[in-house]
Coordinates of C-alpha atoms in Angstrom, one line a residue:
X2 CA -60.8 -65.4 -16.9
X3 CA -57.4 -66.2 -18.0
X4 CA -55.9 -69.4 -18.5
X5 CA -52.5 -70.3 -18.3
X6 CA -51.8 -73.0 -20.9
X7 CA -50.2 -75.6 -18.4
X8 CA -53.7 -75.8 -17.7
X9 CA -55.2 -77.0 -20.9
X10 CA -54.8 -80.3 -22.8
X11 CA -53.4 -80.5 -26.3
X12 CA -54.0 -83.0 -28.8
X13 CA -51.0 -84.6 -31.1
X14 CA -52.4 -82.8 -33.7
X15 CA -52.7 -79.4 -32.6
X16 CA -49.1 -79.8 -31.4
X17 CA -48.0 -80.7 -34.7
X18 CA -49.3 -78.0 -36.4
X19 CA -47.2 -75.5 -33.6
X20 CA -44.4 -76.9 -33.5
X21 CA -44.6 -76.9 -37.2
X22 CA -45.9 -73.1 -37.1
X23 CA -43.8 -72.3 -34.8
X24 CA -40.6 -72.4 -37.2
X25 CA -41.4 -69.7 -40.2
X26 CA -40.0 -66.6 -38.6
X27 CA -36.9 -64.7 -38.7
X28 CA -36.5 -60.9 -39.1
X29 CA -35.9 -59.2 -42.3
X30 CA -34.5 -55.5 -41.7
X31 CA -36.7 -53.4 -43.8
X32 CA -39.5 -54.4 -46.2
X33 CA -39.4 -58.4 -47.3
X34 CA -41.0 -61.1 -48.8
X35 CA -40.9 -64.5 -47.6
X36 CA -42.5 -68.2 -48.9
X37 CA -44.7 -69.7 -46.2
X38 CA -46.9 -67.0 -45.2
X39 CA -45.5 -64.1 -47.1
X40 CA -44.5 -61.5 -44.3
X41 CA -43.8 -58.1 -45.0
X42 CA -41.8 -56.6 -42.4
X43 CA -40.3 -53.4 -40.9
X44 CA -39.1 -52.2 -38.1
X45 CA -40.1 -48.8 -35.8
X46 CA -37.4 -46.0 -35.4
X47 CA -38.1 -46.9 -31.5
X48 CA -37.3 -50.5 -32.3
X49 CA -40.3 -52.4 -32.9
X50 CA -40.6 -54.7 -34.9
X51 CA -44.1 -54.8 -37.5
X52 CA -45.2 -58.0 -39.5
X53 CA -47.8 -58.3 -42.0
X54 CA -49.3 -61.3 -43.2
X55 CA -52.0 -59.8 -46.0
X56 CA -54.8 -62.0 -46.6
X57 CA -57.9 -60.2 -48.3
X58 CA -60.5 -62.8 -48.2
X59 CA -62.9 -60.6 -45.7
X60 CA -62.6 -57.6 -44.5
X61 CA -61.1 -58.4 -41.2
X62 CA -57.5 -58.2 -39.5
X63 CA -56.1 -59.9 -36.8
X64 CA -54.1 -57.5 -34.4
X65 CA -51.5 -58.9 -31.6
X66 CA -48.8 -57.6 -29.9
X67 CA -46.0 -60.0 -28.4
X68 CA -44.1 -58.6 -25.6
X69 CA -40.2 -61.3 -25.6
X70 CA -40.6 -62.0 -21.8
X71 CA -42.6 -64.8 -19.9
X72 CA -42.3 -66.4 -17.3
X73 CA -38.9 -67.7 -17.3
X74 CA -37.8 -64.1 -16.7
X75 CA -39.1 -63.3 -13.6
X76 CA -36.9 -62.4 -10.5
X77 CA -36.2 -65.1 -8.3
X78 CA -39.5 -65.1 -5.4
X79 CA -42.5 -62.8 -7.7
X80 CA -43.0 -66.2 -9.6
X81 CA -46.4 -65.7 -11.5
X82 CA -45.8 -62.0 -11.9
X83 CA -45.8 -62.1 -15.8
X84 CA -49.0 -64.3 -15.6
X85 CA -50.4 -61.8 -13.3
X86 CA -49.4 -58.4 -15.2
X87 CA -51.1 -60.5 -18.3
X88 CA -54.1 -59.7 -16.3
X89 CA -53.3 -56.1 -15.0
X90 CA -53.0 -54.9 -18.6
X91 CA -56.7 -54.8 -18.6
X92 CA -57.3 -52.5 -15.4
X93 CA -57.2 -49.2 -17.5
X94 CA -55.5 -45.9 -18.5
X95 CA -56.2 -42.3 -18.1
X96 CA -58.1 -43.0 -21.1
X97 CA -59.7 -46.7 -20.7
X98 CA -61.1 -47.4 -16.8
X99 CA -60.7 -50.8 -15.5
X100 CA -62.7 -53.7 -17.5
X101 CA -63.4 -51.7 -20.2
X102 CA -61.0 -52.4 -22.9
X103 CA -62.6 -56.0 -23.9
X104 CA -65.9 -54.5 -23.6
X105 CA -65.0 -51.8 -26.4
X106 CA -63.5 -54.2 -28.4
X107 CA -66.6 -56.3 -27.9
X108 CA -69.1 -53.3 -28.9
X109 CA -67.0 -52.7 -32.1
X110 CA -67.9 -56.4 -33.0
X111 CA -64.8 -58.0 -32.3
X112 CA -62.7 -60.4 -29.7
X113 CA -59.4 -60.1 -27.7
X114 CA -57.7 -62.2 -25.7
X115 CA -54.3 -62.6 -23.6
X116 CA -51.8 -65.4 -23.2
X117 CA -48.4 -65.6 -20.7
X118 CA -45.5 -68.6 -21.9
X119 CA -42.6 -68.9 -20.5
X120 CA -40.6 -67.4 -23.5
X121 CA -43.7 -64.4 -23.9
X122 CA -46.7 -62.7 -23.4
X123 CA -49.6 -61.6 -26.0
X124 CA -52.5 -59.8 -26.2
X125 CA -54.6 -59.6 -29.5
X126 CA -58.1 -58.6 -31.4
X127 CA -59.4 -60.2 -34.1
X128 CA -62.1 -56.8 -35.6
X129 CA -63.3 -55.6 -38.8
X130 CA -60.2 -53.5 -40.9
X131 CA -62.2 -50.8 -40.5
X132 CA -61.7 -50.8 -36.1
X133 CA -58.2 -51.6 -36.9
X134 CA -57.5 -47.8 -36.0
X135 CA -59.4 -48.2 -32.2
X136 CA -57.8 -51.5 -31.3
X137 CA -54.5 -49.8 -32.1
X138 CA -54.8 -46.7 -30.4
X139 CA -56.1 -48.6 -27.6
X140 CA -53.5 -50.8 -27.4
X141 CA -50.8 -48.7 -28.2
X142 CA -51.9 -46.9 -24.8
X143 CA -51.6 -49.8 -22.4
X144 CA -47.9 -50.3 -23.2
X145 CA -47.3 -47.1 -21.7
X146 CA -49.8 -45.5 -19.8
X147 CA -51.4 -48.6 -17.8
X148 CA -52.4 -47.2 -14.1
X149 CA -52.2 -49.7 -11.4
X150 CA -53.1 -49.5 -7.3
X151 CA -53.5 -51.7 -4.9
X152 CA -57.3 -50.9 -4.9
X153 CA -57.4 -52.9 -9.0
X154 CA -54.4 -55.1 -7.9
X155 CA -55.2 -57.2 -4.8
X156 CA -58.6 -58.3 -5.4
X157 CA -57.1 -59.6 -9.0
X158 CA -54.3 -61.3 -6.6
X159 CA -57.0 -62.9 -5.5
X160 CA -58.4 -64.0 -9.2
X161 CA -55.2 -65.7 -10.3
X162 CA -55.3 -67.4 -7.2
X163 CA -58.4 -69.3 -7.1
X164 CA -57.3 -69.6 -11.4
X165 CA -54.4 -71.8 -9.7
X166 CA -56.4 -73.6 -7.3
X167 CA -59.9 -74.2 -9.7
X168 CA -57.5 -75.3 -12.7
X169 CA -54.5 -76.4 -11.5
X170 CA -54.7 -77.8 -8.2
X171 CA -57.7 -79.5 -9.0
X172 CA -56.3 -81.6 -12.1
X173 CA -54.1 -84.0 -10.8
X174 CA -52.8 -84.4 -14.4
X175 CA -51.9 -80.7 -14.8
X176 CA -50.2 -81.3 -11.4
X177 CA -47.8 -83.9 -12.4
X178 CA -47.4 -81.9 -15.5
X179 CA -46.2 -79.4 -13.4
X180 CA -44.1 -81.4 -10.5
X181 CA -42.6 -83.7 -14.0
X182 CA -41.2 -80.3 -15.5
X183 CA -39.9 -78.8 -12.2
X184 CA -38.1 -82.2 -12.4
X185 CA -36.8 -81.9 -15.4
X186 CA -35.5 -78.4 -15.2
X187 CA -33.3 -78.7 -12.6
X188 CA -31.8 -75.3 -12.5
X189 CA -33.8 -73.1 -15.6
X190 CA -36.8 -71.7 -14.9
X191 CA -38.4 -73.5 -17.4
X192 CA -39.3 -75.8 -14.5
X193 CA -41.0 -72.8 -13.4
X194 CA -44.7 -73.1 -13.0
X195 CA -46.4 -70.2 -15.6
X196 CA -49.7 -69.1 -13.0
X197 CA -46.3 -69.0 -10.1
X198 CA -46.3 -70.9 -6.9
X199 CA -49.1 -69.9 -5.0
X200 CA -46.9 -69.0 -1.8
X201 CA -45.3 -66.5 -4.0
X202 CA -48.3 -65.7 -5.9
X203 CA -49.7 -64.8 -2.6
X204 CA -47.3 -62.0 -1.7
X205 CA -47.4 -60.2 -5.1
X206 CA -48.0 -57.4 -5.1
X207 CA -48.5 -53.3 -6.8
X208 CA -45.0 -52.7 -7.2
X209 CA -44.1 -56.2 -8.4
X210 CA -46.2 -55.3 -11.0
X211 CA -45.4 -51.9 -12.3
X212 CA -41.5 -52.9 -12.0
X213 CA -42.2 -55.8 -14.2
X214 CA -44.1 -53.7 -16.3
X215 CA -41.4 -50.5 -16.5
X216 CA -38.7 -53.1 -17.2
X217 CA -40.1 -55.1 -20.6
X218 CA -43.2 -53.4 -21.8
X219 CA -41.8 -51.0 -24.2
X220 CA -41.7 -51.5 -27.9
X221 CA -38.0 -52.4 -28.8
X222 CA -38.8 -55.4 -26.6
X223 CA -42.3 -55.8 -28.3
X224 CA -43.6 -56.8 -32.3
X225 CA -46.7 -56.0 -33.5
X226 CA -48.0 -58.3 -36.1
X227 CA -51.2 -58.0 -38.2
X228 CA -52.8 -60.4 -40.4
X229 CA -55.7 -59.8 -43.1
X230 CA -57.4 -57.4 -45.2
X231 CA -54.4 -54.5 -45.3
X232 CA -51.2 -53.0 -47.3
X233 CA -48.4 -52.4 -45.8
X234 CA -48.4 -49.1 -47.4
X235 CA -52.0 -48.8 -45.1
X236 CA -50.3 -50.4 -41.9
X237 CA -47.1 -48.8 -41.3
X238 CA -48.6 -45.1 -40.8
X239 CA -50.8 -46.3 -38.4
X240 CA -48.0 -48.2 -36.6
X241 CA -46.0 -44.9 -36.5
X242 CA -48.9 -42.8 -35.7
X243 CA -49.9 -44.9 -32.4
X244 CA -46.2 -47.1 -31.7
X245 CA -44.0 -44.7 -33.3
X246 CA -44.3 -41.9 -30.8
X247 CA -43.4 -44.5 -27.8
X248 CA -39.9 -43.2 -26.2
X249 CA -37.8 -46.4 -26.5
X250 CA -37.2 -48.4 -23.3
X251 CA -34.1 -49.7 -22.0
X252 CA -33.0 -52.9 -23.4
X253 CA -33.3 -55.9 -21.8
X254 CA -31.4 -59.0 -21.7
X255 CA -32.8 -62.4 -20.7
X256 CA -30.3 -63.6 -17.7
X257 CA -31.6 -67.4 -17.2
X258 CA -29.4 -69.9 -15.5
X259 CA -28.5 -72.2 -18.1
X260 CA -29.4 -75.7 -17.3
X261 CA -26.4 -77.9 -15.4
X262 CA -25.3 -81.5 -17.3
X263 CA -27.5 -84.3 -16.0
X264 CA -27.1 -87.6 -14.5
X265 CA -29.6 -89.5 -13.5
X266 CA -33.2 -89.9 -14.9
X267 CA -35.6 -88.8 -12.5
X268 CA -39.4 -90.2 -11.3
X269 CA -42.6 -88.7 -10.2
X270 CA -45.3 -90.6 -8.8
X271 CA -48.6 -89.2 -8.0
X272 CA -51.6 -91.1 -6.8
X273 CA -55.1 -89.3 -6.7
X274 CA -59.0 -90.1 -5.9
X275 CA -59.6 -87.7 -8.9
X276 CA -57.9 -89.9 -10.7
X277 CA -60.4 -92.7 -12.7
X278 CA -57.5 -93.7 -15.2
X279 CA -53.5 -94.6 -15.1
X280 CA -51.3 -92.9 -17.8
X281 CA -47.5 -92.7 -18.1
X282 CA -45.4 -89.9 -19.7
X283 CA -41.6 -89.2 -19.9
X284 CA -40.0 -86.2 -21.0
X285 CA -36.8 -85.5 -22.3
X286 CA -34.6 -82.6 -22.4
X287 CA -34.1 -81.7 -26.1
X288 CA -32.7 -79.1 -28.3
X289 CA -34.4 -76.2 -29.6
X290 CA -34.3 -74.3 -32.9
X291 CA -32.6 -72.2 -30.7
X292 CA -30.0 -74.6 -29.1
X293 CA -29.5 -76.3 -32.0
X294 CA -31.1 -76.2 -34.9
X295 CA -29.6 -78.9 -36.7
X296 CA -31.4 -81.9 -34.7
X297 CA -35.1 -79.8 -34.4
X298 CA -35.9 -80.3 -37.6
X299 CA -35.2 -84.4 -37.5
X300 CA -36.9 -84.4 -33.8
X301 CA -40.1 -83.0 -35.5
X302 CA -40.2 -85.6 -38.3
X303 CA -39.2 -88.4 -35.6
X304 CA -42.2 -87.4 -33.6
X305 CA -44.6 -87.3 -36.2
X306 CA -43.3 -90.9 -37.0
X307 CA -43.2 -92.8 -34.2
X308 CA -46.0 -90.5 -32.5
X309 CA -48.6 -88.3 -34.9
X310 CA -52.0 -90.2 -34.6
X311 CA -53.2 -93.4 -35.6
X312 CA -51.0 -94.3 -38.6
X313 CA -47.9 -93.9 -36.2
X314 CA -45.9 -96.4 -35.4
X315 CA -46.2 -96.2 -31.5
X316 CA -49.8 -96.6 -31.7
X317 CA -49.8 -99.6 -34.8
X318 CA -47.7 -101.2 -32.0
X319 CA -48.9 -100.4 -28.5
X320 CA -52.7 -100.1 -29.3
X321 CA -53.5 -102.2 -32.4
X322 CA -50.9 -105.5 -32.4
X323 CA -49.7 -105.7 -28.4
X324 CA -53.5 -104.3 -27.1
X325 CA -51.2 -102.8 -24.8
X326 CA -52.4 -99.4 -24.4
X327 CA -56.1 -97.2 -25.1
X328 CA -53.6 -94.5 -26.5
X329 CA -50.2 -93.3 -27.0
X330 CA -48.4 -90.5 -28.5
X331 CA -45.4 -87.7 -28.5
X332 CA -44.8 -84.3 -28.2
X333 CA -41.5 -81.7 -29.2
X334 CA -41.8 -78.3 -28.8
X335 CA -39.2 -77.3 -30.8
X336 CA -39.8 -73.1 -30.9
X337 CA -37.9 -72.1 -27.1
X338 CA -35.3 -69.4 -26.2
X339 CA -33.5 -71.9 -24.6
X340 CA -33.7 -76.3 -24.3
X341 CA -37.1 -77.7 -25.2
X342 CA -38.2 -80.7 -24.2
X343 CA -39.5 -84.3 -26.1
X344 CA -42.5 -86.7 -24.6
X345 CA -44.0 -89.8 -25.2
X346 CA -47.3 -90.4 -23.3
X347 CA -49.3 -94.0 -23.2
X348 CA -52.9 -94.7 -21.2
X349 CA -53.3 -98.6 -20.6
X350 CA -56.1 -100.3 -21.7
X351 CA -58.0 -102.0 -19.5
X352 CA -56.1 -103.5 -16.1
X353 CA -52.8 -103.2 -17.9
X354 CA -50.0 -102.6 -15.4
X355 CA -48.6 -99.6 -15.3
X356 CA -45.3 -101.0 -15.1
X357 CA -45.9 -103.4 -18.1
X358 CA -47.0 -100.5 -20.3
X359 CA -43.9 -98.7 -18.9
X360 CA -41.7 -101.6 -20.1
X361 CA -43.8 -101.4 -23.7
X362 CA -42.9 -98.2 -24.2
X363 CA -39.2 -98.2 -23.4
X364 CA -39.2 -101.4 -26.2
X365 CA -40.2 -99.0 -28.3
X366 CA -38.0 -96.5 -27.8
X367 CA -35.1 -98.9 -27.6
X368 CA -36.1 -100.3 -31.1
X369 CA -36.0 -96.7 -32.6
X370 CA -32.8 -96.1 -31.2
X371 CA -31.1 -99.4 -32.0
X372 CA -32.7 -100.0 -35.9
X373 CA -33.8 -96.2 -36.7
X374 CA -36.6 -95.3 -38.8
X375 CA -37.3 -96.5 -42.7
X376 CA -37.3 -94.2 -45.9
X377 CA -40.4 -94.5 -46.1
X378 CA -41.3 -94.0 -42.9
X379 CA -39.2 -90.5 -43.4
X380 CA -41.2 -89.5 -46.5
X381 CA -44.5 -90.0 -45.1
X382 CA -44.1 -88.3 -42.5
X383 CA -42.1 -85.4 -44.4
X384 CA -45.0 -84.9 -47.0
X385 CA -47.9 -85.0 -43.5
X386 CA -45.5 -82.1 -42.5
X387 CA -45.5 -80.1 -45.2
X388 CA -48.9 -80.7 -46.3
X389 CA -49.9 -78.8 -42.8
X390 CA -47.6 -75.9 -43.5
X391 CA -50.2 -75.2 -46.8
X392 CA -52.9 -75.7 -44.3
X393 CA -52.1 -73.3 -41.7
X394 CA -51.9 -70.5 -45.1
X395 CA -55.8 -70.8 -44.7
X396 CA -56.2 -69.6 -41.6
X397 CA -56.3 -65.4 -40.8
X398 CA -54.5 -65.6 -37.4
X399 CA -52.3 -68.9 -38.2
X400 CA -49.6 -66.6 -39.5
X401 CA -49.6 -64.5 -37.2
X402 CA -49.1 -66.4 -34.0
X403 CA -46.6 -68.5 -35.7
X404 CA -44.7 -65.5 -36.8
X405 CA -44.9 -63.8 -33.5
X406 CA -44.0 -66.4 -31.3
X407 CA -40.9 -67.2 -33.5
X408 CA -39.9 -63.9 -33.4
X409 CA -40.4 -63.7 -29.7
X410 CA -37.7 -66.5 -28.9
X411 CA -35.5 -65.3 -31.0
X412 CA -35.6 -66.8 -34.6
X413 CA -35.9 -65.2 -38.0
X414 CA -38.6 -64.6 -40.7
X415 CA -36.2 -66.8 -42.7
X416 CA -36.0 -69.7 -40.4
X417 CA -40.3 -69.9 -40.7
X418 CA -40.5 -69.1 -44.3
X419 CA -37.8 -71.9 -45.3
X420 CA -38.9 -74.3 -42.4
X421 CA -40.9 -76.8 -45.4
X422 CA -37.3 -76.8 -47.1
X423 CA -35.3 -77.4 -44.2
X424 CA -38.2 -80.4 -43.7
X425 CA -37.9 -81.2 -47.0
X426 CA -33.7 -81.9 -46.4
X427 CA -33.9 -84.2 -43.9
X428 CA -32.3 -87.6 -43.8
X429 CA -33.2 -90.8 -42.1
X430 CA -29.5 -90.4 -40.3
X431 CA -30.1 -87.5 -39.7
X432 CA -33.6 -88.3 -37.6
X433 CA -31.6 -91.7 -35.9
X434 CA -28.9 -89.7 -35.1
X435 CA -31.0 -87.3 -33.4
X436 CA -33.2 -90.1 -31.4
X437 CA -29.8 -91.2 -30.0
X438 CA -29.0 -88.1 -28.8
X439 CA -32.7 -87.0 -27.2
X440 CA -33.5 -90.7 -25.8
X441 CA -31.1 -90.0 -23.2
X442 CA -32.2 -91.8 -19.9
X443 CA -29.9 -89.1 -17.9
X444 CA -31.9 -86.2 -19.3
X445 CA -35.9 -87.6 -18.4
X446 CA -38.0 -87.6 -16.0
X447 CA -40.9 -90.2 -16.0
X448 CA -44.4 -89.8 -14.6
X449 CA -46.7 -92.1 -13.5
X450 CA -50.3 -90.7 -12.7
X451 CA -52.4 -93.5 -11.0
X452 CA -55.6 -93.8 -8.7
X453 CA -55.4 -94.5 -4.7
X454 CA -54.1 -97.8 -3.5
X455 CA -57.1 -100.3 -4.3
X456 CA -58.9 -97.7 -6.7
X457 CA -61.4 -98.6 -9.6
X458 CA -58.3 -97.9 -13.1
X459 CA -61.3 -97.1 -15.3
X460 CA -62.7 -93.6 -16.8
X461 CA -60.8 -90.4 -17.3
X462 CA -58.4 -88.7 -16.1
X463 CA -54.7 -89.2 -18.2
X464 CA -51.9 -86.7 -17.1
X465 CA -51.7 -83.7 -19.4
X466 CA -49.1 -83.6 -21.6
X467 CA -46.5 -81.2 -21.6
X468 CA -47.1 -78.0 -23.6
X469 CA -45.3 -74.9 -25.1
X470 CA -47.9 -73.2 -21.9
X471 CA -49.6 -71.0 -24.2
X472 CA -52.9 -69.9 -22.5
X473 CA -56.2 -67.1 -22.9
X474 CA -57.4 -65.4 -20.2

């Protein structure tokens, strides 16, 4: 089953290490060498792009292909249909019948999976080198040759919908999640939910689909990107071989309606017997690497200092000297087409009122706007960074997702290989200039998640936090 990642919780920690990732890629015409992860890179006669990450420790590769469109592209009423071809993909070819792609994939001792953002889709294998050659092929012929009817495509209608109503609608966090960022995206589709709103999702349909899929699945609008035990002298023949014969497809430009100026911040209350425990999150709209990529870079050291863990300073305040709050944290998503967004989330402890955590937090923020951060507050926080950017080098598929969701918004292998020095560069004005800018009232929405009138405020239950909406099927 797929899962759309509005669905799933992320911790801090895991969003640190994306957001960090996320920054090492910009393309290099022709062959390259990079710093973080070392791409190699080339690009397809048809237009796509291919990206190698060599790592030799076993003989294994990890195989993905990133298609640039998500959600956020979808035609005005078919909301859901990128979600939904996510899951089509796997209904078969001439060559592959319906449900039998993971299970070959499976008998050749490996594992796929499938994920739909807002900003792209991917689908990827993690196999031994030496099945490199079938995963390829096999792939290669679902870009093109995918057969769809009504017969394969209604009753998986039908799976994404109970997906929305068994994972969604039954989270009441993932639910304000959801009704927070529709909030905060007035006009971009960003607000858009990933799974779709299940009126449309109801009325999609064949054609939806195989439009969709004739409009961006082709390979100048895709990059293939391996990772592991293989040259690029070994990879780029087999590209050609299975990619290379593709016809190119027409290209594609992302028409969004860019998000209006803002003037008022905005509240969502939701009260829920699921609920067993309070929580309150904001979110603010903030720049991307995209939008403007001198604050992103300050934004992510500012949230790993007033929000990364234990050590931070939201948490030394709230949880450990007021006793204010259970837990606390933030969240920037930084690696976007378009605007990102910035959160701070905080569970009370105990009977704590939600308003008098609320008030808490907005101290907090109002002393990080009015006296900035320290030195070395910046340095710690700098060196946690970078130490992370060496840590992702040890995992096989770490470069590759970063790389390929970089390159699918847009940046460069450049802007992820010198992310650590552009880290490295910045300044404590720089990060307090940047909290004045994203701590902008006007631009949030805040969300208060609470029990029913009268109900018991203990056990779980917090309101997910906002994510990048990443998700496997």
């Amino acid at each position: 089953m797929r899962i759309s990642g509005t669905f799933r919780s992320v911790t801090r920690s895991s969003l640190a290490v994306l957001a960090l990732a996320a920054l090492t890629l910009a393309f290099v015409p022709g062959l390259a060498r990079a710093a973080v992860f070392n791409p190699q890179t080339a690009t397809l006669d048809n237009g796509m792009q291919v990206v190698l990450v060599e790592n030799h420790r076993a003989p294994v590769v990890t195989h993905m292909v990133w298609y640039k469109v998500g959600s956020a592209d979808e035609p005005q009423g078919v909301s859901g249909i990128a979600h939904f071809l996510e899951h089509l993909m796997f209904k078969g070819t001439d060559d592959i019948a319906p449900g039998d792609f993971s299970k070959i994939v499976a008998r050749n001792g490996g594992n796929d999976n499938a994920f739909t953002s807002w900003d792209y889709t991917g689908y990827f294998q993690n196999i031994a080198r030496d099945r490199l050659d079938l995963v390829m092929k096999m792939e290669a012929d679902r870009m093109t040759n995918l057969k769809l009817s009504d017969d394969v495509v209604l009753p998986e209608r039908d799976v994404i919908i109970e997906e929305r109503r068994s994972r969604l609608d039954t989270s009441p966090g993932a639910l304000l999640g959801e009704q927070m960022r529709a909030s905060l995206y007035m006009a971009h589709p960003y607000g858009r939910s990933i799974i779709g709103w299940l009126n449309e999702m109801e009325q999609l349909t064949t054609e939806d689909a195989l439009a969709f899929y004739r409009d961006w699945y082709a390979p100048n609008n895709a990059i293939l990107v391996v990772a592991g035990d293989i040259t690029m002298d070994e990879l780029l023949p087999m590209a050609e071989k299975y990619y290379g014969v593709i016809p190119r497809g027409k290209d594609m430009t992302r028409n969004r309606v860019q998000e209006p100026v803002q003037h008022a911040p905005r509240k969502v209350t939701m009260r829920d017997p699921q609920v067993g425990q309070a929580s309150w999150s904001r979110y603010y709209l903030a720049p991307s690497y995209n939008t403007d990529g001198a604050d992103a870079a300050p934004l992510d050291v500012l949230s790993e200092i007033i929000g990364s863990g234990t050590t931070s300073r939201f948490f030394k305040a709230l949880v450990v000297d007021q006793e204010i709050a259970s837990s606390v944290g933030t969240f920037y998503d930084p690696v976007a087409v378009d605007l990102a967004s910035f959160g701070v989330y905080a569970v009370p402890r105990g009977d704590v009122d939600l308003a008098d955590l609320e008030k808490a937090v907005e101290a907090q923020i109002a002393k990080v706007v009015s006296d900035g951060v320290t030195q070395d507050e910046l340095d710690r926080a700098k060196q946690k960074l970078l130490d992370s950017a060496v840590f992702a080098r040890d995992s096989l598929s770490a470069g590759a997702r970063v790389l390929g969701q970089s390159l699918a918004v847009g940046l460069s292998v450049d802007q992820v290989e010198s992310w650590p020095d552009r880290i490295s560069a910045v300044t404590v004005d720089q990060v307090n200039e940047a909290a004045k800018r994203v701590f902008d009232d006007k631009k949030s929405v805040t969300g208060w998640l609470m029990p029913p009138e009268g109900g018991p405020v203990t056990g779980a239950g917090a309101a997910l936090p906002i994510t990048s909406g990443e998700g496997v099927h």
